[in-house]
Amino acid sequence: MDIGLYNMKYPVRKLISGVLPLMKDVNPNAVSWSMIPVGAGIAACYYWAAQGQSILYLAAVALTFLRMYLGTLDGLMAEHYKKGTPSGEMINRLTPELCDVMYLLALTLARPEWAFWGICAL
């Protein structure tokens, strides 16, 4: 039995499938690209939380769940409405990676003592 975190997307897809009728005319790529401002918000929360505003870590967690929701929704929409494209597959992979770079960069710049490990992670 494989209980990896990735496999959580399948029950989550069932939970959010009720939103699909509202998304019929929306391009899944637009949903994918909408992860970028959410990722920037998460990066900003990490940066300022590391500066002493630790309550922002909770905001980052909430935004991370939103990003995960959007990342699941775009693929679900593409499959359900047969809107998958080669460029959509690339955008689907690119946007989360860009978000990850933003998080790592924010943490790298947040504190001088984190710079070495942040650069290594980047």
PDB file of C-alpha atoms in Angstrom:
ATOM      1  CA  MET A   1       0.000   0.000   0.000  1.00  0.00           C
ATOM      2  CA  ASP A   2       1.489   3.302  -1.112  1.00  0.00           C
ATOM      3  CA  ILE A   3       0.520   6.096   1.284  1.00  0.00           C
ATOM      4  CA  GLY A   4       2.761   8.855  -0.077  1.00  0.00           C
ATOM      5  CA  LEU A   5       1.636  12.465   0.096  1.00  0.00           C
ATOM      6  CA  TYR A   6       1.253  12.571  -3.686  1.00  0.00           C
ATOM      7  CA  ASN A   7      -1.515   9.988  -3.471  1.00  0.00           C
ATOM      8  CA  MET A   8      -3.573  12.417  -1.385  1.00  0.00           C
ATOM      9  CA  LYS A   9      -4.429  14.237  -4.602  1.00  0.00           C
ATOM     10  CA  TYR A  10      -6.921  11.569  -5.624  1.00  0.00           C
ATOM     11  CA  PRO A  11      -9.275  11.946  -2.628  1.00  0.00           C
ATOM     12  CA  VAL A  12      -8.783  15.718  -2.818  1.00  0.00           C
ATOM     13  CA  ARG A  13      -9.826  15.646  -6.463  1.00  0.00           C
ATOM     14  CA  LYS A  14     -13.087  14.018  -5.410  1.00  0.00           C
ATOM     15  CA  LEU A  15     -13.647  16.739  -2.823  1.00  0.00           C
ATOM     16  CA  ILE A  16     -13.056  19.629  -5.206  1.00  0.00           C
ATOM     17  CA  SER A  17     -14.786  18.134  -8.243  1.00  0.00           C
ATOM     18  CA  GLY A  18     -17.921  20.044  -7.227  1.00  0.00           C
ATOM     19  CA  VAL A  19     -16.223  23.230  -8.417  1.00  0.00           C
ATOM     20  CA  LEU A  20     -15.802  21.900 -11.960  1.00  0.00           C
ATOM     21  CA  PRO A  21     -19.134  23.168 -13.338  1.00  0.00           C
ATOM     22  CA  LEU A  22     -18.062  26.700 -12.389  1.00  0.00           C
ATOM     23  CA  MET A  23     -14.772  26.269 -14.251  1.00  0.00           C
ATOM     24  CA  LYS A  24     -16.109  25.027 -17.605  1.00  0.00           C
ATOM     25  CA  ASP A  25     -15.132  28.168 -19.513  1.00  0.00           C
ATOM     26  CA  VAL A  26     -11.839  28.758 -17.688  1.00  0.00           C
ATOM     27  CA  ASN A  27      -8.532  27.813 -19.261  1.00  0.00           C
ATOM     28  CA  PRO A  28      -6.607  25.440 -16.965  1.00  0.00           C
ATOM     29  CA  ASN A  29      -3.424  27.381 -17.826  1.00  0.00           C
ATOM     30  CA  ALA A  30      -4.951  30.469 -16.191  1.00  0.00           C
ATOM     31  CA  VAL A  31      -5.436  28.465 -13.011  1.00  0.00           C
ATOM     32  CA  SER A  32      -1.843  27.235 -13.241  1.00  0.00           C
ATOM     33  CA  TRP A  33      -0.510  30.772 -13.684  1.00  0.00           C
ATOM     34  CA  SER A  34      -2.612  31.951 -10.736  1.00  0.00           C
ATOM     35  CA  MET A  35      -0.269  29.968  -8.506  1.00  0.00           C
ATOM     36  CA  ILE A  36       2.505  32.529  -9.142  1.00  0.00           C
ATOM     37  CA  PRO A  37       0.994  35.407  -7.117  1.00  0.00           C
ATOM     38  CA  VAL A  38       0.043  32.922  -4.409  1.00  0.00           C
ATOM     39  CA  GLY A  39       3.644  31.684  -4.396  1.00  0.00           C
ATOM     40  CA  ALA A  40       4.892  35.269  -4.168  1.00  0.00           C
ATOM     41  CA  GLY A  41       2.613  35.772  -1.180  1.00  0.00           C
ATOM     42  CA  ILE A  42       3.990  32.656   0.477  1.00  0.00           C
ATOM     43  CA  ALA A  43       7.557  33.825  -0.171  1.00  0.00           C
ATOM     44  CA  ALA A  44       6.748  37.240   1.334  1.00  0.00           C
ATOM     45  CA  CYS A  45       5.239  35.549   4.391  1.00  0.00           C
ATOM     46  CA  TYR A  46       8.366  33.418   4.832  1.00  0.00           C
ATOM     47  CA  TYR A  47      10.635  36.422   4.474  1.00  0.00           C
ATOM     48  CA  TRP A  48       8.782  38.609   6.974  1.00  0.00           C
ATOM     49  CA  ALA A  49       8.137  35.732   9.373  1.00  0.00           C
ATOM     50  CA  ALA A  50      11.886  35.125   9.523  1.00  0.00           C
ATOM     51  CA  GLN A  51      12.287  38.831  10.355  1.00  0.00           C
ATOM     52  CA  GLY A  52      10.248  38.352  13.518  1.00  0.00           C
ATOM     53  CA  GLN A  53       6.629  38.368  12.337  1.00  0.00           C
ATOM     54  CA  SER A  54       6.214  34.675  13.121  1.00  0.00           C
ATOM     55  CA  ILE A  55       2.408  34.754  12.802  1.00  0.00           C
ATOM     56  CA  LEU A  56       3.017  34.984   9.058  1.00  0.00           C
ATOM     57  CA  TYR A  57       4.143  31.352   9.057  1.00  0.00           C
ATOM     58  CA  LEU A  58       0.466  30.496   9.612  1.00  0.00           C
ATOM     59  CA  ALA A  59      -0.513  32.686   6.672  1.00  0.00           C
ATOM     60  CA  ALA A  60       2.110  30.871   4.587  1.00  0.00           C
ATOM     61  CA  VAL A  61       0.561  27.531   5.534  1.00  0.00           C
ATOM     62  CA  ALA A  62      -2.910  28.736   4.503  1.00  0.00           C
ATOM     63  CA  LEU A  63      -1.554  30.079   1.202  1.00  0.00           C
ATOM     64  CA  THR A  64       0.290  26.798   0.641  1.00  0.00           C
ATOM     65  CA  PHE A  65      -3.001  24.931   0.875  1.00  0.00           C
ATOM     66  CA  LEU A  66      -4.468  27.378  -1.651  1.00  0.00           C
ATOM     67  CA  ARG A  67      -1.537  26.731  -3.981  1.00  0.00           C
ATOM     68  CA  MET A  68      -2.011  22.986  -3.613  1.00  0.00           C
ATOM     69  CA  TYR A  69      -5.729  23.403  -4.350  1.00  0.00           C
ATOM     70  CA  LEU A  70      -5.001  25.396  -7.500  1.00  0.00           C
ATOM     71  CA  GLY A  71      -2.347  22.898  -8.574  1.00  0.00           C
ATOM     72  CA  THR A  72      -4.838  20.065  -8.259  1.00  0.00           C
ATOM     73  CA  LEU A  73      -7.708  21.993  -9.833  1.00  0.00           C
ATOM     74  CA  ASP A  74      -5.834  22.860 -13.032  1.00  0.00           C
ATOM     75  CA  GLY A  75      -5.066  19.238 -13.813  1.00  0.00           C
ATOM     76  CA  LEU A  76      -8.553  18.139 -12.877  1.00  0.00           C
ATOM     77  CA  MET A  77     -10.036  20.748 -15.197  1.00  0.00           C
ATOM     78  CA  ALA A  78      -7.738  19.777 -18.053  1.00  0.00           C
ATOM     79  CA  GLU A  79      -8.674  16.113 -17.710  1.00  0.00           C
ATOM     80  CA  HIS A  80     -12.387  16.602 -17.122  1.00  0.00           C
ATOM     81  CA  TYR A  81     -12.943  19.060 -19.974  1.00  0.00           C
ATOM     82  CA  LYS A  82     -10.318  17.532 -22.297  1.00  0.00           C
ATOM     83  CA  LYS A  83      -8.372  20.800 -22.392  1.00  0.00           C
ATOM     84  CA  GLY A  84      -4.933  19.259 -21.992  1.00  0.00           C
ATOM     85  CA  THR A  85      -2.206  20.596 -24.292  1.00  0.00           C
ATOM     86  CA  PRO A  86       1.566  20.125 -24.491  1.00  0.00           C
ATOM     87  CA  SER A  87       2.090  23.744 -23.422  1.00  0.00           C
ATOM     88  CA  GLY A  88      -0.377  23.220 -20.577  1.00  0.00           C
ATOM     89  CA  GLU A  89       1.652  20.266 -19.335  1.00  0.00           C
ATOM     90  CA  MET A  90       4.750  22.461 -19.332  1.00  0.00           C
ATOM     91  CA  ILE A  91       2.991  25.306 -17.519  1.00  0.00           C
ATOM     92  CA  ASN A  92       1.604  22.796 -15.023  1.00  0.00           C
ATOM     93  CA  ARG A  93       5.176  21.736 -14.198  1.00  0.00           C
ATOM     94  CA  LEU A  94       6.780  25.175 -14.429  1.00  0.00           C
ATOM     95  CA  THR A  95       4.557  27.206 -12.104  1.00  0.00           C
ATOM     96  CA  PRO A  96       5.083  25.114  -8.941  1.00  0.00           C
ATOM     97  CA  GLU A  97       8.826  25.075  -9.598  1.00  0.00           C
ATOM     98  CA  LEU A  98       8.873  28.873  -9.898  1.00  0.00           C
ATOM     99  CA  CYS A  99       6.974  29.096  -6.623  1.00  0.00           C
ATOM    100  CA  ASP A 100       9.528  26.827  -4.952  1.00  0.00           C
ATOM    101  CA  VAL A 101      12.365  29.055  -6.188  1.00  0.00           C
ATOM    102  CA  MET A 102      10.582  32.093  -4.735  1.00  0.00           C
ATOM    103  CA  TYR A 103      10.255  30.394  -1.331  1.00  0.00           C
ATOM    104  CA  LEU A 104      13.876  29.347  -1.259  1.00  0.00           C
ATOM    105  CA  LEU A 105      15.075  32.759  -2.377  1.00  0.00           C
ATOM    106  CA  ALA A 106      12.950  34.481   0.281  1.00  0.00           C
ATOM    107  CA  LEU A 107      14.363  32.245   3.008  1.00  0.00           C
ATOM    108  CA  THR A 108      17.897  32.659   1.669  1.00  0.00           C
ATOM    109  CA  LEU A 109      17.623  36.441   1.817  1.00  0.00           C
ATOM    110  CA  ALA A 110      15.694  36.563   5.091  1.00  0.00           C
ATOM    111  CA  ARG A 111      18.577  35.896   7.460  1.00  0.00           C
ATOM    112  CA  PRO A 112      22.332  36.081   6.860  1.00  0.00           C
ATOM    113  CA  GLU A 113      22.904  32.829   8.736  1.00  0.00           C
ATOM    114  CA  TRP A 114      20.566  31.040   6.315  1.00  0.00           C
ATOM    115  CA  ALA A 115      22.375  32.246   3.185  1.00  0.00           C
ATOM    116  CA  PHE A 116      24.791  29.314   2.793  1.00  0.00           C
ATOM    117  CA  TRP A 117      22.137  26.618   3.039  1.00  0.00           C
ATOM    118  CA  GLY A 118      19.691  28.641   0.992  1.00  0.00           C
ATOM    119  CA  ILE A 119      22.195  29.018  -1.822  1.00  0.00           C
ATOM    120  CA  CYS A 120      22.919  25.290  -1.659  1.00  0.00           C
ATOM    121  CA  ALA A 121      19.187  24.538  -1.888  1.00  0.00           C
ATOM    122  CA  LEU A 122      18.705  26.944  -4.788  1.00  0.00           C
TER     123      LEU A 122
END
